[in-house]
Coordinates of C-alpha atoms and ligand atoms in Angstrom, one line a residue:
X1 CA 0.0 0.0 -0.1
X2 CA 1.2 3.4 -0.9
X3 CA 0.3 6.2 1.5
X4 CA -1.4 8.4 -1.1
X5 CA -1.3 11.6 1.0
X6 CA 2.4 11.3 1.6
X7 CA 3.3 11.3 -2.2
X8 CA 5.6 14.2 -2.7
X9 CA 6.3 13.6 -6.5
X10 CA 6.0 11.0 -9.0
X11 CA 9.7 9.7 -8.7
X12 CA 8.6 6.8 -6.5
X13 CA 6.9 5.1 -9.6
X14 CA 10.2 4.4 -11.2
X15 CA 10.9 1.4 -8.9
X16 CA 7.4 -0.2 -8.7
X17 CA 6.8 -3.4 -10.7
X18 CA 3.6 -4.3 -12.6
X19 CA 1.8 -5.8 -9.6
X20 CA 2.5 -2.7 -7.4
X21 CA 1.3 -0.4 -10.3
X22 CA -1.7 -2.5 -10.4
X23 CA -2.3 -2.2 -6.7
X24 CA -1.8 1.5 -6.7
X25 CA -4.2 1.9 -9.5
X26 CA -6.9 0.1 -7.5
X27 CA -6.1 2.2 -4.5
X28 CA -6.3 5.5 -6.5
X29 CA -9.7 4.5 -8.0
X30 CA -11.2 3.9 -4.5
X31 CA -9.7 7.2 -3.3
X32 CA -11.3 9.0 -6.3
X33 CA -14.7 7.5 -5.8
X34 CA -14.6 8.3 -2.1
X35 CA -13.5 12.0 -2.4
X36 CA -15.6 12.8 -5.5
X37 CA -18.6 11.3 -3.9
X38 CA -18.2 14.1 -1.2
X39 CA -16.9 17.0 -3.2
X40 CA -18.5 16.2 -6.7
X41 CA -16.2 16.6 -9.7
X42 CA -15.2 14.9 -12.9
X43 CA -15.5 11.2 -12.0
X44 CA -15.7 9.2 -15.0
X45 CA -12.8 10.7 -17.0
X46 CA -10.5 10.3 -14.1
X47 CA -11.5 6.7 -13.3
X48 CA -10.6 5.9 -17.0
X49 CA -7.1 7.5 -17.1
X50 CA -5.7 5.9 -13.9
X51 CA -3.2 3.5 -15.5
X52 CA -2.4 5.8 -18.4
X53 CA -1.5 8.8 -16.1
X54 CA 0.5 6.4 -13.8
X55 CA 2.4 5.0 -16.9
X56 CA 3.1 8.4 -18.1
X57 CA 4.7 9.5 -15.0
X58 CA 6.6 6.3 -14.8
X59 CA 8.2 6.5 -18.3
X60 CA 8.6 10.2 -18.6
X61 CA 10.3 12.6 -16.0
X62 CA 7.8 15.4 -15.2
X63 CA 8.3 18.4 -14.8
X64 CA 11.3 18.3 -17.2
X65 CA 9.1 16.4 -19.7
X66 CA 6.1 18.4 -20.3
X67 CA 2.7 16.7 -19.8
X68 CA 0.0 18.8 -21.1
X69 CA -3.5 17.7 -20.3
X70 CA -6.3 18.8 -22.7
X71 CA -9.2 20.4 -20.9
X72 CA -7.6 19.4 -17.6
X73 CA -10.7 17.8 -16.1
X74 CA -9.0 14.4 -16.1
X75 CA -5.9 15.6 -14.1
X76 CA -7.0 14.3 -10.7
X77 CA -4.7 11.3 -10.9
X78 CA -1.9 13.6 -12.0
X79 CA -2.6 15.7 -9.0
X80 CA -2.5 12.6 -6.6
X81 CA 0.9 11.5 -8.2
X82 CA 2.3 15.1 -7.8
X83 CA 1.6 15.5 -4.1
X84 CA -1.8 16.7 -3.8
X85 CA -3.8 13.9 -2.4
X86 CA -3.8 15.5 1.0
X87 CA -5.7 18.4 -0.4
X88 CA -8.5 16.6 -2.1
X89 CA -11.0 17.3 0.5
X90 CA -10.8 21.0 -0.8
X91 CA -11.2 20.0 -4.5
X92 CA -13.2 22.7 -6.3
X93 CA -13.9 24.5 -3.2
X94 CA -13.3 28.2 -2.5
X95 CA -9.5 28.7 -2.0
X96 CA -9.2 24.9 -2.4
X97 CA -7.6 22.7 -5.1
X98 CA -8.8 23.5 -8.6
X99 CA -10.6 20.9 -10.5
X100 CA -8.3 21.5 -13.6
X101 CA -4.6 22.0 -14.2
X102 CA -3.3 25.0 -12.2
X103 CA 0.3 26.3 -12.5
X104 CA 0.2 27.9 -9.1
X105 CA -0.6 24.5 -7.5
X106 CA 2.4 22.6 -8.8
X107 CA 5.6 22.7 -10.9
X108 CA 4.1 19.5 -12.6
X109 CA 1.1 21.6 -13.9
X110 CA 2.5 22.9 -17.2
X111 CA -0.3 24.4 -19.2
X112 CA -3.8 25.4 -18.0
X113 CA -7.1 24.9 -19.7
X114 CA -10.8 24.2 -19.0
X115 CA -11.9 24.9 -22.5
X116 CA -11.3 21.9 -24.9
X117 CA -8.9 21.1 -27.8
X118 CA -6.1 23.5 -26.8
X119 CA -3.4 20.9 -25.9
X120 CA -1.9 20.2 -29.4
X121 CA -1.5 23.9 -30.2
X122 CA -0.1 24.7 -26.9
X123 CA 2.3 21.6 -27.4
X124 CA 3.3 23.0 -30.7
X125 CA 4.4 26.2 -29.1
X126 CA 6.3 24.5 -26.3
X127 CA 7.9 22.0 -28.7
X128 CA 9.0 24.7 -31.0
X129 CA 10.5 26.6 -28.1
X130 CA 13.2 24.0 -28.1
X131 CA 14.7 26.1 -31.0
X132 CA 15.8 28.5 -28.2
X133 CA 15.8 26.3 -25.2
X134 CA 17.6 23.2 -26.5
X135 CA 16.1 19.7 -27.1
X136 CA 16.4 18.0 -23.6
X137 CA 12.7 17.3 -22.9
X138 CA 9.8 15.6 -24.5
X139 CA 6.4 17.5 -25.1
X140 CA 3.5 15.2 -24.4
X141 CA 0.0 16.4 -25.0
X142 CA -2.8 14.1 -23.7
X143 CA -5.9 14.6 -25.6
X144 CA -9.3 12.8 -25.5
X145 CA -11.3 11.5 -28.6
X146 CA -13.9 14.1 -27.8
X147 CA -11.5 17.0 -27.5
X148 CA -9.9 15.9 -30.9
X149 CA -13.2 16.8 -32.5
X150 CA -12.5 20.4 -31.7
X151 CA -11.4 22.5 -34.8
X152 CA -8.2 23.7 -33.2
X153 CA -7.0 20.3 -32.5
X154 CA -7.1 19.5 -36.2
X155 CA -5.3 22.8 -37.0
X156 CA -2.5 21.8 -34.8
X157 CA -2.3 18.2 -36.3
X158 CA -2.1 19.8 -39.7
X159 CA 0.9 21.9 -38.5
X160 CA 2.8 19.4 -36.5
X161 CA 2.7 16.6 -38.9
X162 CA 4.6 18.8 -41.3
X163 CA 7.7 19.0 -39.1
X164 CA 9.4 15.5 -38.8
X165 CA 12.4 17.2 -36.9
X166 CA 10.1 17.9 -33.9
X167 CA 8.9 14.9 -32.0
X168 CA 5.9 15.8 -29.7
X169 CA 4.3 12.6 -28.4
X170 CA 0.5 12.9 -28.7
X171 CA -1.4 10.7 -26.3
X172 CA -4.9 9.9 -27.7
X173 CA -7.0 8.9 -24.8
X174 CA -9.7 7.2 -26.7
X175 CA -12.7 6.2 -24.5
X176 CA -15.3 6.4 -27.3
X177 CA -17.0 9.2 -25.4
X178 CA -17.1 12.9 -25.2
X179 CA -19.3 14.0 -22.4
X180 CA -22.0 12.0 -24.1
X181 CA -21.2 9.4 -26.7
X182 CA -18.8 10.7 -29.3
X183 CA -20.1 12.1 -32.6
X184 CA -18.9 12.4 -36.2
X185 CA -16.8 10.6 -38.8
X186 CA -13.7 10.6 -36.5
X187 CA -15.6 8.4 -34.0
X188 CA -16.3 6.0 -37.0
X189 CA -12.7 5.9 -38.0
X190 CA -11.7 5.0 -34.3
X191 CA -14.3 2.4 -34.2
X192 CA -12.8 0.9 -37.3
X193 CA -9.4 1.0 -35.8
X194 CA -10.8 -0.6 -32.7
X195 CA -12.5 -3.4 -34.4
X196 CA -9.4 -4.1 -36.5
X197 CA -7.4 -4.4 -33.3
X198 CA -9.9 -6.9 -31.9
X199 CA -9.8 -8.8 -35.2
X200 CA -5.9 -8.9 -35.1
X201 CA -6.0 -10.2 -31.5
X202 CA -8.6 -12.9 -32.2
X203 CA -6.6 -13.9 -35.4
X204 CA -3.2 -14.1 -33.5
X205 CA -4.8 -16.5 -30.9
X206 CA -6.7 -18.6 -33.5
X207 CA -3.6 -18.8 -35.7
X208 CA -1.6 -20.4 -32.9
X209 CA -4.2 -23.2 -32.6
X210 CA -4.7 -23.8 -36.5
X211 CA -3.2 -26.5 -38.5
X212 CA -0.6 -25.4 -41.1
X213 CA -2.8 -25.7 -44.2
X214 CA -5.6 -23.7 -42.5
X215 CA -3.1 -21.0 -41.7
X216 CA -2.4 -20.6 -45.3
X217 CA -6.1 -20.3 -46.2
X218 CA -6.5 -17.8 -43.3
X219 CA -3.9 -15.3 -44.6
X220 CA -5.6 -15.5 -48.2
X221 CA -8.9 -14.4 -46.4
X222 CA -7.0 -11.7 -44.5
X223 CA -5.7 -10.2 -47.7
X224 CA -9.3 -9.9 -48.7
X225 CA -10.3 -8.3 -45.4
X226 CA -7.5 -5.8 -45.6
X227 CA -9.2 -4.4 -48.8
X228 CA -11.9 -3.3 -46.4
X229 CA -9.9 -2.3 -43.4
X230 CA -7.1 0.0 -44.5
X231 CA -3.7 -0.4 -43.0
X232 CA -3.2 3.3 -42.9
X233 CA -4.6 5.5 -40.1
X234 CA -5.7 9.0 -40.2
X235 CA -2.4 9.9 -38.2
X236 CA -0.1 8.2 -40.8
X237 CA -1.7 10.4 -43.4
X238 CA -1.1 13.4 -41.3
X239 CA 2.7 12.6 -41.0
X240 CA 2.8 11.0 -37.6
X241 CA 4.2 7.7 -36.5
X242 CA 1.2 5.8 -35.1
X243 CA 1.4 3.4 -32.2
X244 CA -1.7 1.5 -31.3
X245 CA -4.5 1.0 -30.4
X246 CA -3.1 -0.2 -27.1
X247 CA -5.0 -1.4 -24.0
X248 CA -5.0 1.7 -21.6
X249 CA -5.5 -0.5 -18.5
X250 CA -2.5 -2.8 -19.2
X251 CA 0.8 -1.6 -17.8
X252 CA 2.9 -3.9 -19.9
X253 CA 1.4 -2.5 -23.1
X254 CA 1.4 1.1 -22.0
X255 CA 5.0 1.2 -20.7
X256 CA 6.2 -0.7 -23.9
X257 CA 4.6 1.7 -26.3
X258 CA 5.4 4.9 -24.4
X259 CA 9.0 3.8 -24.3
X260 CA 9.0 3.2 -28.1
X261 CA 7.3 6.7 -28.5
X262 CA 10.1 8.2 -26.3
X263 CA 12.6 7.0 -28.8
X264 CA 10.7 8.0 -32.1
X265 CA 12.3 10.2 -34.6
X266 CA 9.1 11.8 -35.8
X267 CA 6.1 13.3 -34.3
X268 CA 4.1 10.5 -33.0
X269 CA 0.6 9.5 -31.8
X270 CA 0.0 6.8 -29.2
X271 CA -3.5 5.6 -29.5
X272 CA -4.7 4.4 -26.0
X273 CA -8.1 2.7 -25.6
X274 CA -9.6 3.3 -22.1
X275 CA -12.8 2.7 -20.4
X276 CA -14.5 5.9 -19.1
X277 CA -15.8 5.5 -15.7
X278 CA -13.7 2.2 -15.0
X279 CA -14.1 0.8 -11.6
X280 CA -17.4 2.2 -10.5
X281 CA -20.4 0.3 -11.8
X282 CA -22.7 3.3 -12.4
X283 CA -20.2 5.2 -14.3
X284 CA -19.0 2.3 -16.4
X285 CA -22.4 1.9 -17.9
X286 CA -23.3 5.6 -18.3
X287 CA -23.9 6.5 -22.1
X288 CA -25.3 9.9 -21.6
X289 CA -22.5 11.5 -19.5
X290 CA -24.4 11.7 -16.3
X291 CA -21.2 10.6 -14.3
X292 CA -18.8 12.7 -16.5
X293 CA -19.2 15.6 -13.9
X294 CA -21.2 14.8 -10.8
X295 CA -22.3 16.5 -7.6
X296 CA -21.9 14.6 -4.4
X297 CA -23.5 11.2 -4.4
X298 CA -24.0 8.0 -2.2
X299 CA -21.5 5.5 -3.3
X300 CA -23.7 2.4 -2.8
X301 CA -26.8 3.6 -4.6
X302 CA -25.3 6.3 -6.9
X303 CA -27.9 8.6 -5.9
X304 CA -27.2 12.2 -5.6
X305 CA -27.0 13.6 -2.2
X306 CA -29.3 16.6 -2.9
X307 CA -32.9 15.2 -3.1
X308 CA -35.0 16.8 -6.0
X309 CA -37.7 19.0 -4.9
X310 CA -41.2 19.3 -6.6
X311 CA -41.4 21.8 -9.5
X312 CA -37.7 22.8 -9.2
X313 CA -35.8 22.4 -12.3
X314 CA -32.5 23.4 -13.9
X315 CA -32.8 26.5 -16.1
X316 CA -31.6 24.3 -18.9
X317 CA -34.6 22.1 -18.3
X318 CA -36.9 25.0 -18.2
X319 CA -35.6 26.1 -21.6
X320 CA -35.7 22.7 -23.2
X321 CA -39.4 22.3 -22.0
X322 CA -40.2 25.3 -24.3
X323 CA -38.3 23.8 -27.2
X324 CA -40.5 20.8 -27.1
X325 CA -43.5 22.9 -27.0
X326 CA -42.3 25.0 -29.8
X327 CA -41.5 22.1 -32.1
X328 CA -45.0 20.9 -31.7
X329 CA -46.2 24.2 -33.1
X330 CA -43.6 24.8 -35.7
X331 CA -42.2 21.8 -37.7
X332 CA -39.7 24.0 -39.4
X333 CA -37.7 24.3 -36.2
X334 CA -34.2 22.8 -35.3
X335 CA -31.8 22.7 -32.6
X336 CA -27.9 22.8 -33.0
X337 CA -25.9 21.8 -29.9
X338 CA -22.0 21.7 -29.5
X339 CA -21.3 18.8 -27.3
X340 CA -23.5 19.5 -24.4
X341 CA -26.5 17.5 -25.1
X342 CA -27.2 16.3 -21.5
X343 CA -25.8 19.5 -19.9
X344 CA -28.3 21.5 -21.9
X345 CA -31.1 19.2 -20.8
X346 CA -31.9 18.0 -24.5
X347 CA -32.0 14.3 -24.1
X348 CA -35.8 14.4 -24.0
X349 CA -36.0 16.7 -27.1
X350 CA -33.6 14.3 -28.9
X351 CA -35.6 11.3 -28.0
X352 CA -38.9 12.9 -29.3
X353 CA -37.4 14.6 -32.4
X354 CA -34.2 12.8 -33.2
X355 CA -34.1 14.3 -36.7
X356 CA -34.6 17.9 -35.5
X357 CA -31.3 18.3 -33.4
X358 CA -27.8 17.9 -34.3
X359 CA -24.9 17.5 -31.7
X360 CA -22.0 18.7 -33.6
X361 CA -19.4 17.8 -31.0
X362 CA -17.0 20.3 -29.4
X363 CA -17.3 22.7 -32.3
X364 CA -18.9 25.9 -31.1
X365 CA -17.9 27.8 -34.2
X366 CA -19.3 25.2 -36.5
X367 CA -22.6 25.2 -34.4
X368 CA -23.1 29.0 -34.8
X369 CA -22.3 29.1 -38.6
X370 CA -24.3 25.9 -39.1
X371 CA -27.2 27.7 -37.4
X372 CA -26.7 30.6 -39.6
X373 CA -27.2 28.2 -42.6
X374 CA -30.4 27.0 -41.1
X375 CA -31.6 30.4 -40.5
X376 CA -30.8 31.6 -43.9
X377 CA -32.9 28.8 -45.3
X378 CA -35.8 30.1 -43.3
X379 CA -35.7 27.4 -40.6
X380 CA -36.1 28.6 -36.9
X381 CA -33.1 27.4 -35.0
X382 CA -32.1 27.3 -31.3
X383 CA -28.5 27.0 -30.5
X384 CA -27.6 26.5 -26.8
X385 CA -24.1 27.4 -25.9
X386 CA -22.7 27.8 -22.4
X387 CA -21.8 31.5 -21.9
X388 CA -18.2 30.5 -21.3
X389 CA -18.0 28.5 -24.6
X390 CA -19.5 31.2 -26.9
X391 CA -16.2 32.9 -26.3
X392 CA -15.0 30.3 -28.9
X393 CA -17.5 31.5 -31.5
X394 CA -17.4 35.3 -31.3
X395 CA -16.4 35.8 -34.9
X396 CA -19.1 33.4 -36.1
X397 CA -21.8 35.2 -34.1
X398 CA -20.5 38.6 -35.3
X399 CA -19.6 37.8 -39.0
X400 CA -22.1 35.1 -40.0
X401 CA -25.2 35.6 -37.8
X402 CA -25.4 39.4 -36.8
X403 CA -23.8 40.8 -39.8
X404 CA -26.4 39.0 -42.0
X405 CA -29.1 39.8 -39.4
X406 CA -30.2 36.2 -39.2
X407 CA -32.8 34.8 -36.9
X408 CA -30.7 32.4 -34.6
X409 CA -31.9 32.2 -31.1
X410 CA -28.9 31.6 -28.9
X411 CA -29.5 29.9 -25.5
X412 CA -26.6 31.4 -23.4
X413 CA -26.7 28.8 -20.7
X414 CA -24.6 28.9 -17.3
X415 CA -24.7 32.7 -17.7
X416 CA -23.2 34.3 -14.4
X417 CA -21.3 32.7 -11.6
X418 CA -21.0 28.9 -12.3
X419 CA -19.2 27.9 -9.1
X420 CA -16.9 24.9 -8.8
X421 CA -15.5 24.9 -12.3
X422 CA -14.1 28.3 -11.7
X423 CA -12.1 30.6 -13.7
X424 CA -12.3 28.9 -17.1
X425 CA -16.0 28.4 -16.8
X426 CA -17.5 31.5 -15.2
X427 CA -20.3 32.9 -17.6
X428 CA -19.3 36.5 -17.2
X429 CA -18.0 37.6 -20.4
X430 CA -20.9 37.1 -22.9
X431 CA -22.6 40.5 -22.3
X432 CA -19.4 42.5 -23.1
X433 CA -18.7 40.1 -26.1
X434 CA -22.4 40.4 -27.6
X435 CA -23.8 43.6 -26.6
X436 CA -21.8 45.8 -29.2
X437 CA -22.9 43.6 -32.1
X438 CA -25.3 45.3 -34.4
X439 CA -28.7 43.4 -34.6
X440 CA -28.2 41.5 -31.6
X441 CA -30.9 41.5 -28.8
X442 CA -30.0 40.1 -25.4
X443 CA -32.5 39.2 -22.7
X444 CA -32.1 37.7 -19.2
X445 CA -35.4 36.4 -17.6
X446 CA -36.0 36.4 -13.9
X447 CA -38.3 33.4 -13.8
X448 CA -39.5 30.6 -16.1
X449 CA -42.7 32.3 -17.1
X450 CA -40.8 35.4 -18.2
X451 CA -38.4 33.1 -20.2
X452 CA -41.3 31.7 -22.0
X453 CA -42.7 35.1 -22.9
X454 CA -39.2 36.1 -24.0
X455 CA -38.8 33.0 -26.2
X456 CA -42.1 33.7 -27.7
X457 CA -40.8 37.1 -28.6
X458 CA -37.5 35.8 -29.9
X459 CA -39.2 33.3 -32.2
X460 CA -42.5 34.8 -33.1
X461 CA -41.8 38.5 -33.3
X462 CA -38.2 39.3 -33.5
X463 CA -36.5 39.0 -36.9
X464 CA -32.8 39.0 -36.1
X465 CA -30.4 37.2 -33.8
X466 CA -31.4 36.8 -30.1
X467 CA -29.5 35.8 -27.1
X468 CA -31.4 34.6 -24.0
X469 CA -29.3 34.2 -21.0
X470 CA -30.0 31.7 -18.2
X471 CA -28.2 30.7 -15.1
X472 CA -26.6 27.4 -13.9
X473 CA -29.0 27.1 -11.0
X474 CA -32.5 26.0 -10.6
X475 CA -35.8 27.6 -10.6
X476 CA -39.4 26.7 -10.1
X477 CA -42.1 26.0 -12.6
X478 CA -45.2 23.6 -12.8
X479 CA -44.8 21.6 -15.9
X480 CA -48.4 20.6 -15.8
X481 CA -49.5 24.1 -16.7
X482 CA -49.7 25.1 -20.4
X483 CA -46.9 27.4 -21.7
X484 CA -48.0 31.0 -22.0
X485 CA -48.6 32.4 -25.5
X486 CA -48.0 35.9 -24.2
X487 CA -45.1 37.9 -25.8
X488 CA -42.9 40.2 -23.9
X489 CA -42.0 43.5 -25.5
X490 CA -38.4 44.5 -25.4
X491 CA -39.0 46.9 -22.5
X492 CA -38.0 46.8 -18.7
X493 CA -40.4 46.4 -15.9
X494 CA -40.9 48.2 -12.6
X495 CA -41.2 45.5 -10.1
X496 CA -41.5 47.8 -7.0
X497 CA -41.9 51.5 -6.9
X498 CA -39.9 53.7 -4.3
X499 CA -38.6 57.1 -4.0
X500 CA -35.3 57.1 -2.3
X501 CA -33.2 55.1 -4.8
X502 CA -33.5 53.0 -8.0
X503 CA -32.0 49.6 -8.3
X504 CA -31.7 48.2 -11.9
X505 CA -30.6 44.6 -12.5
X506 CA -31.8 41.3 -14.2
X507 CA -32.0 37.6 -13.5
X508 CA -32.9 35.5 -10.5
X509 CA -31.6 37.8 -7.8
X510 CA -34.4 40.3 -8.4
X511 CA -37.4 38.3 -6.7
X512 CA -35.3 37.5 -3.4
X513 CA -34.0 40.9 -3.4
X514 CA -37.3 42.4 -3.7
X515 CA -38.5 40.5 -0.7
X516 CA -35.5 41.5 1.4
X517 CA -35.9 45.2 0.4
X518 CA -39.6 45.1 1.3
X519 CA -38.8 43.4 4.7
X520 CA -36.2 45.9 5.4
X521 CA -38.7 48.7 4.9
X522 CA -36.4 50.4 2.2
X523 CA -38.2 52.9 -0.1
X524 CA -36.4 51.6 -3.2
X525 CA -37.6 51.3 -6.8
X526 CA -36.7 47.9 -8.4
X527 CA -36.4 47.8 -12.2
X528 CA -36.1 44.4 -14.0
X529 CA -33.9 45.3 -16.9
X530 CA -34.8 42.0 -18.6
X531 CA -33.6 43.3 -21.9
X532 CA -29.9 44.0 -21.6
X533 CA -29.9 45.2 -25.1
X534 CA -31.6 47.2 -26.4
X535 CA -31.9 49.5 -23.3
X536 CA -35.3 50.6 -22.4
X537 CA -34.4 54.3 -23.3
X538 CA -37.8 55.8 -22.3
X539 CA -37.6 54.3 -18.8
X540 CA -33.7 54.8 -18.5
X541 CA -34.0 58.5 -19.5
X542 CA -36.6 59.1 -16.7
X543 CA -34.5 57.4 -14.2
X544 CA -31.3 59.2 -15.2
X545 CA -33.1 62.5 -15.1
X546 CA -34.0 62.1 -11.3
X547 CA -31.4 62.9 -8.6
X548 CA -31.7 60.0 -6.4
X549 CA -29.0 57.2 -6.3
X550 CA -29.0 54.5 -8.9
X551 CA -27.5 51.0 -8.2
X552 CA -26.8 49.0 -11.4
X553 CA -26.2 45.2 -10.8
X554 CA -24.9 42.5 -13.0
X555 CA -23.6 39.1 -12.2
X556 CA -21.2 39.6 -15.0
X557 CA -17.9 41.3 -15.7
X558 CA -18.2 45.0 -15.0
X559 CA -15.9 46.0 -17.9
X560 CA -18.0 46.6 -21.0
X561 CA -21.0 45.2 -19.4
X562 CA -24.6 46.3 -18.8
X563 CA -23.6 49.1 -16.4
X564 CA -21.1 50.4 -18.9
X565 CA -23.8 50.6 -21.5
X566 CA -25.8 52.8 -19.2
X567 CA -22.9 55.0 -18.5
X568 CA -22.3 55.2 -22.2
X569 CA -26.0 56.2 -22.7
X570 CA -25.9 58.8 -20.1
X571 CA -22.8 60.4 -21.6
X572 CA -24.0 60.3 -25.1
X573 CA -27.3 61.8 -24.0
X574 CA -25.9 64.5 -21.8
X575 CA -27.6 63.0 -18.7
X576 CA -26.0 62.8 -15.2
X577 CA -24.2 59.5 -14.2
X578 CA -22.6 60.8 -11.0
X579 CA -25.4 59.2 -8.9
X580 CA -24.7 55.9 -10.3
X581 CA -23.1 52.9 -8.3
X582 CA -22.0 49.9 -10.5
X583 CA -22.1 46.4 -8.9
X584 CA -20.7 43.5 -10.8
X585 CA -17.4 41.5 -11.1
X586 CA -14.0 43.1 -11.2
X587 CA -11.2 42.9 -13.8
X588 CA -9.8 39.6 -12.6
X589 CA -10.6 35.9 -13.3
X590 CA -13.1 34.6 -10.8
X591 CA -11.9 31.5 -9.0
X592 CA -13.8 28.4 -8.1
X593 CA -16.1 27.9 -5.2
X594 CA -19.8 27.8 -4.4
X595 CA -22.0 30.4 -6.1
X596 CA -23.0 31.7 -2.7
X597 CA -19.5 32.1 -1.5
X598 CA -18.4 33.8 -4.7
X599 CA -21.2 36.3 -4.7
X600 CA -20.7 37.1 -1.1
X601 CA -16.9 37.5 -1.8
X602 CA -17.7 40.1 -4.4
X603 CA -20.5 41.8 -2.6
X604 CA -23.1 40.7 -5.0
X605 CA -25.4 38.5 -2.7
X606 CA -28.6 39.9 -1.6
X607 CA -27.3 40.8 1.8
X608 CA -24.3 42.7 0.5
X609 CA -26.6 44.5 -2.1
X610 CA -29.0 45.7 0.7
X611 CA -25.9 47.0 2.6
X612 CA -24.7 48.9 -0.6
X613 CA -28.1 50.3 -1.0
X614 CA -28.2 51.4 2.7
X615 CA -24.8 53.0 2.2
X616 CA -25.9 55.2 -0.7
X617 CA -29.1 56.3 0.7
Ligands
TPP1 C1 -14.7 24.5 -25.9 C2 -15.3 23.5 -25.0 N1 -16.5 23.1 -25.2 C3 -17.1 22.2 -24.4 C4 -16.5 21.8 -23.2 C5 -17.2 20.8 -22.3 N2 -16.4 19.5 -22.2 C6 -15.6 19.3 -21.1 S1 -14.9 17.8 -21.2 C7 -15.7 17.5 -22.6 C8 -15.6 16.1 -23.3 C9 -14.2 15.7 -23.5 O1 -14.1 14.5 -24.0 P1 -12.7 13.8 -24.2 O2 -11.8 14.7 -24.8 O3 -12.9 12.4 -24.9 O4 -12.3 13.6 -22.7 P2 -13.1 12.4 -21.7 O5 -13.8 13.3 -20.7 O6 -13.9 11.5 -22.4 O7 -11.8 11.8 -21.1 C10 -16.5 18.5 -23.0 C11 -17.5 18.5 -24.2 C12 -15.2 22.3 -23.0 N3 -14.4 22.0 -21.9 N4 -14.7 23.2 -24.0

């Protein structure tokens, strides 16, 4: 037994034999299941990569050799082997261990990510830096078959294959899954390679048992089969040496092929087959991605620790409920989703309307431009993209959708603070990113009914691009009631009148804030700025002409955000802005932690807002 919490660095692996490595794998799996059941986190990806991570640290010398984990959500085993097991109780918690690679945590953390498909391009830069730094180390990007579907990964493959004098070692961790099952032609190619490997193994075994005359016959049959199953792989064609596919849970194979790759004199790919979720019965059989990222759960039953309450649903579910309703009314309606089928709560829609939804993989740019193609053909289209991932598709939203003024309805999911995923995933930059685009309308409903009225506006009245933002949390709605046919106009709403100050904000904070302001007896007007763009100029002009204090609130980056747009408006229209206080997130990346903690830390929770209001009165 290794005392996981006393591991300082991976050097101890060098002397372990196969049996000891296998025992260590089992120990790490049990550790992961135990801790993740308490903290939540990326369970399946980490259970699948245990042996591969151990083998990489055994064969290579980190941090001299550079291990670059794509996305970084599968780096827990790496964290354990590099001295961080003792901190696992703080995983993804405020001021605790990050759920991704974090350079400030360890010298073994070489390159940070969170968004997918960056590792090969980063590896290209690190590899090519050898021109200046000398050639004493290996550069080893580790990329999943899901992440490989991202366009940037292909761009880097195209580049790297052309430089035989550079020898990055690409580890392809192929578990046949992205978050859900992998999509596209690449997945088919990998399936072909996999079945060819099985065919070879079966053949090798049966040849041993065959009499001589049958062996000759068998190789004739094989020549025929080879006509169907090409010997070349995609990677050979791209200019790489290809090793594999190899069994990613077998140390003998892993160590043998990683050592071969170490000596290769060309860029190479080691194709490793792993089983996502290996070692925990519920995650092993998961085909929809439920165990990819999980909240705390009971190990024995697999049940989440939080019990579902009646009529409380995730915002994604609230929105997908509308999509099913809208599809019933409008056969010319389609959904295009980049990789987040389950996260966007679209499994039910897919089951009912399999031909009216495309999962395009980790391809946000493609999803947006494809949606513009639907829109230009006169088909209504909904494109759900997490706020953080729309960053990838800025040019496509600008150039392909807004410039042509096309009616694409974007579902900006996970808008605002997302919590435990931290810096790379906070949904706080989409407003600055989208609001300056001509033709774009941006809305953020405060509750489900408002969301439905807003979607009615987006689909039935509005003619151009629309971005409806919704949060990571949950809200209540009774699905047995019919969806309203009311249409919201792009105007703000006064939720509460008051004469000593005006609060302008949007989203789910409004209702609890209204309750608390009323309870506190504060004479404050509350305006729901449900349309972030266009501004409700009539109401805004009135508010800006008054002399009372104005508090503008956004759970989003302050720079270039909603508050900024009001300051711009005031300046452009010669109206006073000196009475305005802006509340929002500062010019820094927002770390991980619970949403409540992070809001409190940045004075954006209800209590802190009330305190700000009291201070300005
Ligand atoms: C640009 C971007 N889009 C979507 C995601 C969400 N995401 C995180 S991991 C993942 C699947 C990655 O699959 P794969 O690379 O095969 O790794 P596995 O988890 O299967 O080991 C996705 C879609 C992301 N991180 N970045």
